[in-house]
mmCIF file of C-alpha atoms and ligand atoms in Angstrom:
data_model
loop_
_atom_site.group_PDB
_atom_site.id
_atom_site.type_symbol
_atom_site.label_atom_id
_atom_site.label_comp_id
_atom_site.label_asym_id
_atom_site.label_seq_id
_atom_site.Cartn_x
_atom_site.Cartn_y
_atom_site.Cartn_z
ATOM 1 C CA MET Y 217 69.048 -81.734 -26.905
ATOM 2 C CA ARG Y 218 70.094 -84.403 -24.491
ATOM 3 C CA SER Y 219 66.821 -86.124 -23.802
ATOM 4 C CA ARG Y 220 68.049 -88.624 -21.263
ATOM 5 C CA ASP Y 221 71.052 -88.826 -19.022
ATOM 6 C CA HIS Y 222 72.709 -92.080 -20.011
ATOM 7 C CA ASP Y 223 74.625 -92.421 -16.781
ATOM 8 C CA ARG Y 224 71.521 -92.222 -14.696
ATOM 9 C CA ILE Y 225 69.903 -95.397 -13.479
ATOM 10 C CA TYR Y 226 66.153 -94.898 -13.383
ATOM 11 C CA LEU Y 227 63.684 -96.629 -11.117
ATOM 12 C CA SER Y 228 61.620 -98.331 -13.813
ATOM 13 C CA PRO Y 229 61.954 -96.751 -17.253
ATOM 14 C CA PRO Y 230 60.036 -97.884 -20.352
ATOM 15 C CA HIS Y 231 61.596 -100.876 -22.111
ATOM 16 C CA LEU Y 232 60.527 -101.169 -25.710
ATOM 17 C CA GLY Y 233 61.046 -104.137 -28.004
ATOM 18 C CA ARG Y 234 61.268 -104.413 -31.770
ATOM 19 C CA HIS Y 235 57.644 -104.931 -32.759
ATOM 20 C CA GLU Y 236 55.821 -101.973 -31.210
ATOM 21 C CA LEU Y 237 56.666 -99.691 -34.122
ATOM 22 C CA ASN Y 238 55.364 -102.186 -36.674
ATOM 23 C CA TYR Y 239 51.915 -101.977 -35.111
ATOM 24 C CA VAL Y 240 52.132 -98.185 -34.906
ATOM 25 C CA HIS Y 241 53.235 -97.966 -38.557
ATOM 26 C CA LYS Y 242 50.360 -100.149 -39.575
ATOM 27 C CA ALA Y 243 47.968 -97.761 -37.863
ATOM 28 C CA PHE Y 244 49.434 -94.869 -39.859
ATOM 29 C CA GLU Y 245 49.389 -96.782 -43.153
ATOM 30 C CA ASP Y 246 45.784 -97.788 -42.728
ATOM 31 C CA ASN Y 247 44.834 -94.324 -41.463
ATOM 32 C CA TRP Y 248 43.591 -95.880 -38.229
ATOM 33 C CA ILE Y 249 44.749 -92.941 -36.133
ATOM 34 C CA ALA Y 250 41.259 -92.495 -34.768
ATOM 35 C CA PRO Y 251 38.733 -93.121 -33.509
ATOM 36 C CA THR Y 252 39.262 -96.807 -32.722
ATOM 37 C CA GLY Y 253 40.859 -99.494 -34.865
ATOM 38 C CA PRO Y 254 42.362 -102.954 -35.120
ATOM 39 C CA ASN Y 255 45.213 -102.372 -32.670
ATOM 40 C CA ILE Y 256 42.685 -101.750 -29.916
ATOM 41 C CA THR Y 257 40.863 -104.984 -30.654
ATOM 42 C CA GLY Y 258 44.164 -106.820 -30.986
ATOM 43 C CA PHE Y 259 45.509 -105.435 -27.727
ATOM 44 C CA GLU Y 260 42.301 -106.414 -25.930
ATOM 45 C CA GLN Y 261 42.505 -109.916 -27.383
ATOM 46 C CA ASP Y 262 46.132 -110.215 -26.273
ATOM 47 C CA VAL Y 263 45.206 -109.317 -22.703
ATOM 48 C CA CYS Y 264 42.239 -111.735 -22.735
ATOM 49 C CA GLN Y 265 44.446 -114.478 -24.072
ATOM 50 C CA TYR Y 266 47.171 -113.922 -21.497
ATOM 51 C CA THR Y 267 44.888 -113.534 -18.486
ATOM 52 C CA GLY Y 268 42.069 -115.848 -19.464
ATOM 53 C CA ALA Y 269 39.546 -113.056 -18.888
ATOM 54 C CA ALA Y 270 36.533 -113.269 -21.212
ATOM 55 C CA TYR Y 271 36.451 -109.529 -22.004
ATOM 56 C CA ALA Y 272 38.908 -106.652 -21.958
ATOM 57 C CA VAL Y 273 38.325 -102.943 -22.603
ATOM 58 C CA ALA Y 274 41.352 -100.790 -23.464
ATOM 59 C CA LEU Y 275 41.242 -97.434 -21.701
ATOM 60 C CA ALA Y 276 43.280 -94.259 -21.396
ATOM 61 C CA SER Y 277 44.674 -95.173 -17.974
ATOM 62 C CA GLY Y 278 44.489 -97.594 -15.093
ATOM 63 C CA THR Y 279 42.803 -94.849 -13.097
ATOM 64 C CA ALA Y 280 40.040 -94.616 -15.714
ATOM 65 C CA ALA Y 281 39.644 -98.398 -15.543
ATOM 66 C CA ILE Y 282 39.234 -98.282 -11.746
ATOM 67 C CA HIS Y 283 36.695 -95.484 -12.109
ATOM 68 C CA LEU Y 284 34.573 -97.388 -14.635
ATOM 69 C CA GLY Y 285 34.984 -100.564 -12.588
ATOM 70 C CA LEU Y 286 33.491 -98.863 -9.544
ATOM 71 C CA ILE Y 287 30.558 -97.662 -11.639
ATOM 72 C CA LEU Y 288 29.983 -101.240 -12.849
ATOM 73 C CA LEU Y 289 29.961 -102.401 -9.230
ATOM 74 C CA GLY Y 290 27.244 -99.855 -8.498
ATOM 75 C CA VAL Y 291 29.244 -97.437 -6.332
ATOM 76 C CA GLU Y 292 27.270 -94.228 -5.870
ATOM 77 C CA PRO Y 293 27.520 -90.981 -3.916
ATOM 78 C CA GLY Y 294 27.427 -91.613 -0.176
ATOM 79 C CA ASP Y 295 28.644 -95.220 -0.428
ATOM 80 C CA ASP Y 296 31.643 -96.611 1.441
ATOM 81 C CA VAL Y 297 34.315 -98.535 -0.473
ATOM 82 C CA LEU Y 298 36.920 -100.682 1.280
ATOM 83 C CA CYS Y 299 40.424 -100.068 0.001
ATOM 84 C CA SER Y 300 44.006 -100.983 0.862
ATOM 85 C CA SER Y 301 45.727 -98.104 2.642
ATOM 86 C CA PHE Y 302 49.146 -99.144 1.391
ATOM 87 C CA THR Y 303 48.925 -98.179 -2.270
ATOM 88 C CA PHE Y 304 49.292 -95.396 -4.801
ATOM 89 C CA VAL Y 305 46.707 -92.634 -4.598
ATOM 90 C CA ALA Y 306 45.229 -93.626 -7.986
ATOM 91 C CA THR Y 307 43.655 -96.684 -6.342
ATOM 92 C CA ALA Y 308 41.434 -94.510 -4.162
ATOM 93 C CA ASN Y 309 40.873 -91.345 -6.206
ATOM 94 C CA PRO Y 310 38.103 -92.913 -8.321
ATOM 95 C CA ILE Y 311 36.182 -93.695 -5.113
ATOM 96 C CA VAL Y 312 36.088 -89.938 -4.567
ATOM 97 C CA TYR Y 313 35.161 -89.288 -8.232
ATOM 98 C CA GLN Y 314 32.036 -91.331 -7.494
ATOM 99 C CA GLY Y 315 31.226 -89.226 -4.443
ATOM 100 C CA ALA Y 316 31.889 -92.235 -2.230
ATOM 101 C CA THR Y 317 34.153 -92.555 0.820
ATOM 102 C CA PRO Y 318 37.208 -94.783 1.010
ATOM 103 C CA VAL Y 319 37.470 -96.947 4.123
ATOM 104 C CA PHE Y 320 41.094 -97.902 4.535
ATOM 105 C CA VAL Y 321 42.359 -101.282 5.667
ATOM 106 C CA ASP Y 322 45.895 -101.997 6.879
ATOM 107 C CA SER Y 323 48.379 -104.464 5.367
ATOM 108 C CA GLU Y 324 49.711 -107.719 6.763
ATOM 109 C CA PRO Y 325 53.493 -108.022 6.950
ATOM 110 C CA ASN Y 326 53.979 -110.928 4.511
ATOM 111 C CA THR Y 327 52.538 -109.766 1.202
ATOM 112 C CA TRP Y 328 52.255 -106.117 2.361
ATOM 113 C CA ASN Y 329 48.723 -106.247 0.961
ATOM 114 C CA MET Y 330 45.357 -106.073 2.693
ATOM 115 C CA CYS Y 331 45.164 -107.910 6.007
ATOM 116 C CA PRO Y 332 42.240 -110.402 6.121
ATOM 117 C CA VAL Y 333 41.832 -109.952 9.889
ATOM 118 C CA ARG Y 334 41.550 -106.188 9.521
ATOM 119 C CA LEU Y 335 39.215 -106.585 6.569
ATOM 120 C CA ARG Y 336 36.748 -108.650 8.576
ATOM 121 C CA GLU Y 337 37.004 -106.191 11.447
ATOM 122 C CA ALA Y 338 36.328 -103.293 9.066
ATOM 123 C CA ILE Y 339 33.300 -104.938 7.444
ATOM 124 C CA GLU Y 340 31.753 -105.991 10.756
ATOM 125 C CA ASP Y 341 32.287 -102.548 12.206
ATOM 126 C CA ARG Y 342 30.818 -100.767 9.190
ATOM 127 C CA ILE Y 343 27.787 -103.051 9.317
ATOM 128 C CA ARG Y 344 27.422 -102.298 13.017
ATOM 129 C CA VAL Y 345 27.210 -98.560 12.292
ATOM 130 C CA GLY Y 346 24.688 -99.278 9.539
ATOM 131 C CA LYS Y 347 26.916 -98.751 6.508
ATOM 132 C CA LYS Y 348 27.741 -101.959 4.739
ATOM 133 C CA PRO Y 349 30.548 -101.239 2.228
ATOM 134 C CA LYS Y 350 29.416 -101.277 -1.390
ATOM 135 C CA ALA Y 351 32.642 -102.666 -2.862
ATOM 136 C CA LEU Y 352 36.186 -103.742 -2.047
ATOM 137 C CA ILE Y 353 39.296 -102.693 -3.953
ATOM 138 C CA LEU Y 354 42.127 -105.189 -3.528
ATOM 139 C CA VAL Y 355 45.624 -104.145 -4.553
ATOM 140 C CA HIS Y 356 48.561 -106.391 -5.452
ATOM 141 C CA LEU Y 357 51.337 -104.019 -4.503
ATOM 142 C CA TYR Y 358 54.656 -104.150 -6.330
ATOM 143 C CA GLY Y 359 53.225 -107.101 -8.261
ATOM 144 C CA THR Y 360 52.955 -109.405 -5.249
ATOM 145 C CA PRO Y 361 49.669 -111.298 -4.937
ATOM 146 C CA ALA Y 362 47.535 -110.486 -1.905
ATOM 147 C CA GLN Y 363 46.241 -113.329 0.324
ATOM 148 C CA LEU Y 364 43.446 -113.852 -2.159
ATOM 149 C CA HIS Y 365 41.982 -117.049 -0.753
ATOM 150 C CA GLU Y 366 41.307 -115.470 2.633
ATOM 151 C CA LEU Y 367 40.266 -112.062 1.309
ATOM 152 C CA LEU Y 368 37.901 -113.400 -1.361
ATOM 153 C CA ASN Y 369 36.250 -115.727 1.149
ATOM 154 C CA ILE Y 370 35.483 -112.798 3.422
ATOM 155 C CA ALA Y 371 34.177 -110.700 0.537
ATOM 156 C CA ALA Y 372 31.965 -113.599 -0.568
ATOM 157 C CA GLU Y 373 30.684 -114.205 2.962
ATOM 158 C CA PHE Y 374 29.449 -110.606 3.148
ATOM 159 C CA GLU Y 375 28.497 -110.451 -0.547
ATOM 160 C CA ILE Y 376 30.752 -107.493 -1.265
ATOM 161 C CA PRO Y 377 31.962 -107.319 -4.899
ATOM 162 C CA VAL Y 378 35.711 -107.095 -5.496
ATOM 163 C CA LEU Y 379 37.633 -104.869 -7.873
ATOM 164 C CA GLU Y 380 41.191 -106.078 -8.303
ATOM 165 C CA ASP Y 381 43.703 -103.278 -8.767
ATOM 166 C CA ALA Y 382 46.352 -105.271 -10.619
ATOM 167 C CA ALA Y 383 47.873 -102.088 -12.078
ATOM 168 C CA GLU Y 384 51.316 -103.213 -10.906
ATOM 169 C CA ALA Y 385 50.709 -106.927 -11.263
ATOM 170 C CA LEU Y 386 50.348 -107.863 -14.921
ATOM 171 C CA GLY Y 387 52.136 -111.189 -15.298
ATOM 172 C CA SER Y 388 51.736 -112.239 -11.649
ATOM 173 C CA HIS Y 389 49.885 -115.445 -10.765
ATOM 174 C CA TYR Y 390 48.012 -116.886 -7.826
ATOM 175 C CA ALA Y 391 47.132 -120.580 -7.798
ATOM 176 C CA ASP Y 392 48.253 -120.766 -11.443
ATOM 177 C CA ARG Y 393 45.803 -118.086 -12.488
ATOM 178 C CA PRO Y 394 46.810 -114.580 -13.610
ATOM 179 C CA LEU Y 395 46.006 -111.753 -11.219
ATOM 180 C CA GLY Y 396 43.264 -109.441 -12.377
ATOM 181 C CA THR Y 397 40.855 -112.347 -12.990
ATOM 182 C CA PHE Y 398 39.836 -113.048 -9.392
ATOM 183 C CA GLY Y 399 37.628 -110.031 -8.818
ATOM 184 C CA ALA Y 400 34.365 -109.179 -10.576
ATOM 185 C CA VAL Y 401 36.460 -106.549 -12.364
ATOM 186 C CA GLY Y 402 40.228 -106.425 -12.842
ATOM 187 C CA VAL Y 403 42.398 -103.455 -13.758
ATOM 188 C CA PHE Y 404 45.825 -103.159 -15.369
ATOM 189 C CA SER Y 405 47.944 -100.065 -15.998
ATOM 190 C CA PHE Y 406 50.277 -99.448 -18.909
ATOM 191 C CA ASN Y 407 51.698 -96.219 -17.541
ATOM 192 C CA GLY Y 408 55.311 -95.319 -18.245
ATOM 193 C CA ASN Y 409 56.876 -96.986 -15.224
ATOM 194 C CA LYS Y 410 54.849 -100.214 -15.177
ATOM 195 C CA ILE Y 411 56.152 -103.617 -16.258
ATOM 196 C CA LEU Y 412 54.719 -103.012 -19.747
ATOM 197 C CA THR Y 413 53.863 -99.585 -21.061
ATOM 198 C CA THR Y 414 51.905 -97.888 -23.821
ATOM 199 C CA SER Y 415 53.277 -94.542 -22.496
ATOM 200 C CA SER Y 416 49.871 -94.126 -20.929
ATOM 201 C CA GLY Y 417 47.044 -96.612 -20.907
ATOM 202 C CA GLY Y 418 44.928 -99.040 -18.935
ATOM 203 C CA MET Y 419 42.753 -102.114 -19.308
ATOM 204 C CA LEU Y 420 39.592 -103.299 -17.615
ATOM 205 C CA VAL Y 421 38.904 -107.045 -17.635
ATOM 206 C CA THR Y 422 35.751 -108.919 -16.666
ATOM 207 C CA ASN Y 423 33.914 -112.136 -17.451
ATOM 208 C CA ARG Y 424 30.588 -110.344 -17.899
ATOM 209 C CA GLN Y 425 29.745 -109.314 -21.423
ATOM 210 C CA ASP Y 426 27.161 -106.746 -20.318
ATOM 211 C CA TRP Y 427 29.762 -105.075 -18.099
ATOM 212 C CA ALA Y 428 32.345 -104.952 -20.875
ATOM 213 C CA GLN Y 429 29.733 -103.340 -23.128
ATOM 214 C CA GLN Y 430 28.758 -100.883 -20.426
ATOM 215 C CA ALA Y 431 32.396 -99.956 -19.776
ATOM 216 C CA LEU Y 432 32.913 -99.278 -23.478
ATOM 217 C CA PHE Y 433 29.705 -97.240 -23.620
ATOM 218 C CA LEU Y 434 30.735 -95.108 -20.641
ATOM 219 C CA ALA Y 435 34.307 -94.718 -21.949
ATOM 220 C CA THR Y 436 33.056 -93.229 -25.223
ATOM 221 C CA GLN Y 437 30.743 -90.460 -23.980
ATOM 222 C CA ALA Y 438 27.704 -92.690 -23.368
ATOM 223 C CA LYS Y 439 25.970 -92.141 -26.691
ATOM 224 C CA ASP Y 440 22.470 -93.565 -26.836
ATOM 225 C CA GLN Y 441 21.372 -95.662 -29.812
ATOM 226 C CA ALA Y 442 19.983 -92.842 -31.954
ATOM 227 C CA PRO Y 443 20.825 -91.225 -35.311
ATOM 228 C CA TYR Y 444 21.650 -87.946 -33.524
ATOM 229 C CA TYR Y 445 23.696 -87.210 -30.406
ATOM 230 C CA GLN Y 446 21.486 -88.243 -27.558
ATOM 231 C CA HIS Y 447 22.674 -88.923 -24.022
ATOM 232 C CA SER Y 448 20.808 -90.134 -20.990
ATOM 233 C CA THR Y 449 23.823 -91.062 -18.844
ATOM 234 C CA THR Y 450 26.987 -89.159 -17.957
ATOM 235 C CA GLY Y 451 29.846 -90.588 -19.999
ATOM 236 C CA TYR Y 452 33.597 -90.164 -20.138
ATOM 237 C CA ASN Y 453 36.313 -89.822 -22.747
ATOM 238 C CA TYR Y 454 38.363 -92.756 -21.509
ATOM 239 C CA ARG Y 455 39.109 -94.867 -24.590
ATOM 240 C CA LEU Y 456 42.699 -95.753 -25.503
ATOM 241 C CA SER Y 457 43.951 -94.571 -28.900
ATOM 242 C CA ASN Y 458 44.678 -97.051 -31.679
ATOM 243 C CA ILE Y 459 48.270 -95.757 -31.835
ATOM 244 C CA LEU Y 460 48.972 -96.484 -28.184
ATOM 245 C CA ALA Y 461 47.210 -99.834 -28.437
ATOM 246 C CA GLY Y 462 49.758 -100.675 -31.144
ATOM 247 C CA ILE Y 463 52.539 -100.143 -28.625
ATOM 248 C CA GLY Y 464 50.581 -102.369 -26.251
ATOM 249 C CA ARG Y 465 50.436 -105.230 -28.775
ATOM 250 C CA GLY Y 466 54.198 -105.126 -29.204
ATOM 251 C CA GLN Y 467 54.682 -104.972 -25.446
ATOM 252 C CA MET Y 468 52.364 -107.918 -24.740
ATOM 253 C CA GLU Y 469 54.653 -110.134 -26.841
ATOM 254 C CA LEU Y 470 57.379 -109.407 -24.290
ATOM 255 C CA LEU Y 471 55.489 -109.952 -21.046
ATOM 256 C CA GLU Y 472 57.002 -113.292 -20.035
ATOM 257 C CA ASP Y 473 60.523 -111.989 -20.800
ATOM 258 C CA ARG Y 474 59.928 -108.894 -18.741
ATOM 259 C CA VAL Y 475 58.615 -110.847 -15.761
ATOM 260 C CA LYS Y 476 61.593 -113.182 -15.976
ATOM 261 C CA LYS Y 477 64.014 -110.264 -16.017
ATOM 262 C CA ARG Y 478 62.357 -108.439 -13.097
ATOM 263 C CA ARG Y 479 62.388 -111.627 -11.055
ATOM 264 C CA GLU Y 480 66.059 -112.097 -11.873
ATOM 265 C CA ILE Y 481 66.799 -108.540 -10.752
ATOM 266 C CA TYR Y 482 65.058 -109.195 -7.438
ATOM 267 C CA ALA Y 483 67.003 -112.440 -6.954
ATOM 268 C CA TRP Y 484 70.252 -110.747 -7.970
ATOM 269 C CA TYR Y 485 69.905 -107.942 -5.403
ATOM 270 C CA LYS Y 486 68.946 -110.442 -2.755
ATOM 271 C CA GLU Y 487 71.990 -112.573 -3.445
ATOM 272 C CA LYS Y 488 74.466 -109.674 -3.648
ATOM 273 C CA LEU Y 489 73.169 -108.070 -0.442
ATOM 274 C CA ARG Y 490 72.795 -111.316 1.461
ATOM 275 C CA GLU Y 491 75.434 -110.520 4.071
ATOM 276 C CA VAL Y 492 74.225 -106.944 4.667
ATOM 277 C CA SER Y 493 72.139 -107.844 7.672
ATOM 278 C CA ALA Y 494 70.484 -104.424 7.983
ATOM 279 C CA ILE Y 495 68.741 -104.994 4.642
ATOM 280 C CA SER Y 496 65.858 -107.414 4.260
ATOM 281 C CA PHE Y 497 63.697 -108.169 1.254
ATOM 282 C CA GLY Y 498 59.963 -108.261 0.825
ATOM 283 C CA PRO Y 499 57.104 -108.582 0.204
ATOM 284 C CA HIS Y 500 56.787 -112.370 0.232
ATOM 285 C CA GLU Y 501 54.838 -114.356 -2.319
ATOM 286 C CA PRO Y 502 51.948 -116.419 -0.928
ATOM 287 C CA VAL Y 503 52.551 -120.173 -1.339
ATOM 288 C CA GLY Y 504 51.875 -121.282 -4.908
ATOM 289 C CA SER Y 505 51.940 -117.772 -6.342
ATOM 290 C CA ARG Y 506 54.287 -115.783 -8.551
ATOM 291 C CA SER Y 507 55.018 -112.072 -8.245
ATOM 292 C CA ASN Y 508 56.139 -110.237 -11.361
ATOM 293 C CA ARG Y 509 58.545 -108.385 -9.002
ATOM 294 C CA TRP Y 510 57.664 -105.120 -10.698
ATOM 295 C CA LEU Y 511 59.897 -103.292 -8.227
ATOM 296 C CA THR Y 512 62.501 -104.706 -5.899
ATOM 297 C CA THR Y 513 61.779 -103.308 -2.447
ATOM 298 C CA ILE Y 514 63.920 -103.464 0.669
ATOM 299 C CA LEU Y 515 63.433 -102.777 4.372
ATOM 300 C CA LEU Y 516 66.106 -101.349 6.661
ATOM 301 C CA ASP Y 517 66.535 -102.589 10.221
ATOM 302 C CA ALA Y 518 67.113 -99.552 12.439
ATOM 303 C CA ASN Y 519 68.809 -101.787 15.031
ATOM 304 C CA GLN Y 520 71.508 -102.670 12.549
ATOM 305 C CA THR Y 521 72.118 -99.444 10.651
ATOM 306 C CA SER Y 522 71.853 -95.776 11.493
ATOM 307 C CA ALA Y 523 71.061 -94.957 7.863
ATOM 308 C CA THR Y 524 67.443 -94.031 7.236
ATOM 309 C CA PRO Y 525 65.711 -94.874 3.958
ATOM 310 C CA GLU Y 526 65.791 -91.166 3.071
ATOM 311 C CA GLN Y 527 69.549 -90.998 3.674
ATOM 312 C CA VAL Y 528 70.017 -94.079 1.523
ATOM 313 C CA ARG Y 529 67.861 -92.561 -1.190
ATOM 314 C CA GLN Y 530 69.894 -89.345 -1.133
ATOM 315 C CA HIS Y 531 73.161 -91.239 -1.244
ATOM 316 C CA LEU Y 532 71.984 -93.203 -4.290
ATOM 317 C CA GLU Y 533 70.876 -89.915 -5.834
ATOM 318 C CA SER Y 534 74.410 -88.544 -5.357
ATOM 319 C CA ARG Y 535 75.555 -91.522 -7.446
ATOM 320 C CA ASN Y 536 72.976 -90.667 -10.101
ATOM 321 C CA ILE Y 537 70.739 -93.578 -9.145
ATOM 322 C CA GLU Y 538 67.016 -93.116 -8.730
ATOM 323 C CA ALA Y 539 65.385 -94.841 -5.761
ATOM 324 C CA ARG Y 540 62.010 -93.999 -4.238
ATOM 325 C CA PRO Y 541 60.234 -94.364 -0.916
ATOM 326 C CA LEU Y 542 57.499 -96.957 -0.665
ATOM 327 C CA TRP Y 543 53.974 -95.637 -1.194
ATOM 328 C CA LYS Y 544 52.959 -93.402 1.660
ATOM 329 C CA PRO Y 545 49.861 -95.013 3.218
ATOM 330 C CA LEU Y 546 46.675 -93.344 2.069
ATOM 331 C CA HIS Y 547 45.256 -93.074 5.589
ATOM 332 C CA GLN Y 548 48.203 -90.752 6.288
ATOM 333 C CA GLN Y 549 47.489 -88.492 3.323
ATOM 334 C CA PRO Y 550 46.045 -85.036 4.045
ATOM 335 C CA LEU Y 551 43.598 -85.752 1.212
ATOM 336 C CA PHE Y 552 42.020 -88.614 3.159
ATOM 337 C CA ALA Y 553 42.322 -87.234 6.692
ATOM 338 C CA SER Y 554 38.636 -87.856 7.408
ATOM 339 C CA SER Y 555 38.394 -91.383 5.949
ATOM 340 C CA PRO Y 556 37.761 -94.245 8.383
ATOM 341 C CA THR Y 557 40.780 -96.541 8.799
ATOM 342 C CA TYR Y 558 41.151 -100.027 10.286
ATOM 343 C CA GLY Y 559 44.624 -100.603 11.665
ATOM 344 C CA GLY Y 560 47.459 -98.762 9.994
ATOM 345 C CA ALA Y 561 50.519 -99.626 12.076
ATOM 346 C CA VAL Y 562 51.771 -102.303 9.670
ATOM 347 C CA CYS Y 563 51.848 -100.156 6.563
ATOM 348 C CA ASN Y 564 53.111 -97.149 8.549
ATOM 349 C CA ASP Y 565 56.061 -99.255 9.651
ATOM 350 C CA LEU Y 566 56.754 -100.512 6.116
ATOM 351 C CA PHE Y 567 56.643 -96.941 4.820
ATOM 352 C CA MET Y 568 59.113 -95.774 7.479
ATOM 353 C CA ARG Y 569 61.604 -98.561 6.787
ATOM 354 C CA GLY Y 570 61.320 -99.203 3.078
ATOM 355 C CA LEU Y 571 62.817 -98.200 -0.234
ATOM 356 C CA CYS Y 572 62.218 -99.121 -3.888
ATOM 357 C CA LEU Y 573 65.364 -99.934 -5.860
ATOM 358 C CA PRO Y 574 65.909 -99.484 -9.589
ATOM 359 C CA SER Y 575 64.240 -102.491 -11.208
ATOM 360 C CA GLY Y 576 63.836 -101.725 -14.906
ATOM 361 C CA SER Y 577 63.979 -104.770 -17.159
ATOM 362 C CA SER Y 578 66.614 -103.057 -19.325
ATOM 363 C CA MET Y 579 69.123 -102.894 -16.451
ATOM 364 C CA THR Y 580 72.519 -104.428 -17.095
ATOM 365 C CA GLU Y 581 74.638 -106.327 -14.604
ATOM 366 C CA ASP Y 582 76.907 -103.243 -14.400
ATOM 367 C CA ASP Y 583 73.904 -101.104 -13.461
ATOM 368 C CA LEU Y 584 72.920 -103.569 -10.768
ATOM 369 C CA GLN Y 585 76.462 -103.660 -9.435
ATOM 370 C CA ARG Y 586 76.509 -99.861 -9.253
ATOM 371 C CA VAL Y 587 73.350 -99.856 -7.145
ATOM 372 C CA VAL Y 588 74.697 -102.558 -4.846
ATOM 373 C CA ASP Y 589 78.024 -100.741 -4.436
ATOM 374 C CA ALA Y 590 76.258 -97.496 -3.585
ATOM 375 C CA LEU Y 591 74.052 -99.301 -1.043
ATOM 376 C CA ARG Y 592 77.067 -100.867 0.621
ATOM 377 C CA GLU Y 593 78.671 -97.436 0.975
ATOM 378 C CA VAL Y 594 75.760 -96.114 3.012
ATOM 379 C CA VAL Y 595 74.177 -99.098 4.771
ATOM 380 C CA LEU Y 596 76.938 -100.036 7.168
HETATM 381 C C1 PLP F 13 49.889 -97.007 -11.616
HETATM 382 C C2 PLP F 13 48.824 -97.396 -10.649
HETATM 383 C C3 PLP F 13 47.483 -97.048 -10.848
HETATM 384 C C4 PLP F 13 47.022 -96.096 -11.910
HETATM 385 O O1 PLP F 13 47.330 -96.440 -13.209
HETATM 386 P P1 PLP F 13 47.488 -95.259 -14.299
HETATM 387 O O2 PLP F 13 47.572 -96.010 -15.582
HETATM 388 O O3 PLP F 13 48.756 -94.545 -13.953
HETATM 389 O O4 PLP F 13 46.297 -94.387 -14.203
HETATM 390 C C5 PLP F 13 46.522 -97.527 -9.965
HETATM 391 N N1 PLP F 13 46.871 -98.294 -8.928
HETATM 392 C C6 PLP F 13 48.147 -98.642 -8.686
HETATM 393 C C7 PLP F 13 48.447 -99.525 -7.531
HETATM 394 C C8 PLP F 13 49.168 -98.183 -9.515
HETATM 395 O O5 PLP F 13 50.442 -98.501 -9.250
#
């Protein structure tokens, strides 16, 4: 069976190194297939060491980590939770799992992340109608840091706790500090297309020991301290397996390399497409920050090319190259038709004009050249 088309250039395929299998083998040798095991502890320590977070809890997915994070922040049925509109649906789904309502906030055009002006407007308006938001989920889209200084100041002013969705942003920094450590809770994803992958997996980080313990308790079916199976809280089966954590340990060794390569890919595209005036690059890094450049994203200027992002995508597809639209804003999703939204024009415009280019860290210069050649054929 041909499991993968070798001519195809994928958007962001897994990129394994040489050590992942050693950790997985060790798990087999020691019969640590389940339930937990040393790879889990090791993987958590690796993430703590890299990010500087005091505690990390390895979970089955980033989505699970967001869900538990919202529980730790006290989100309950009927609450409102502020959330970036311009993101993947997994950011907001856990709000709904909790029976709460997402309140969407538009982006600003520099980082493409949550707009501080809109955030303040949203909070003041929600307070005016008597519903102060219970929590704020901040996303660092495509690995680019949000305007954290401004956003965190507003959250602090109104005493609204922040959950940082850094699912796409492992390895990114703001003010010399890794993303994921600015909120009360931070979340990373190790899904198949992320900068590092365990095939499927996530991590919750926090500086509060009681929260880390509570997250672990909830992730493992919320068993009370008793000799028999007793439960007084609803729990979940959200723990990562020791096998997958082994992959994570091998991957964590490679993080700096992977960030370097993704940043090089971004710079390479930018350089090679410099004179194609219809194409511009974004989002922009806030001063003093570093994006991991998880995906290279471009915007098309309709005044300079008649090609739409969808036409460009289809042309690349005809050359066996996978590109994808930017995330469709959540306030435009049928699923969230009744959710309150503040602004929306900025992320609508980005969605209409944008495209994600292949950005996998295993790409060769020939691959990159193929993408650039195909883009030049269609963006005239
Ligand atoms: C991937 C992703 C998630 C969800 O992570 P999973 O591990 O796939 O559950 C959440 N938020 C954003 C922004 C993501 O890109």
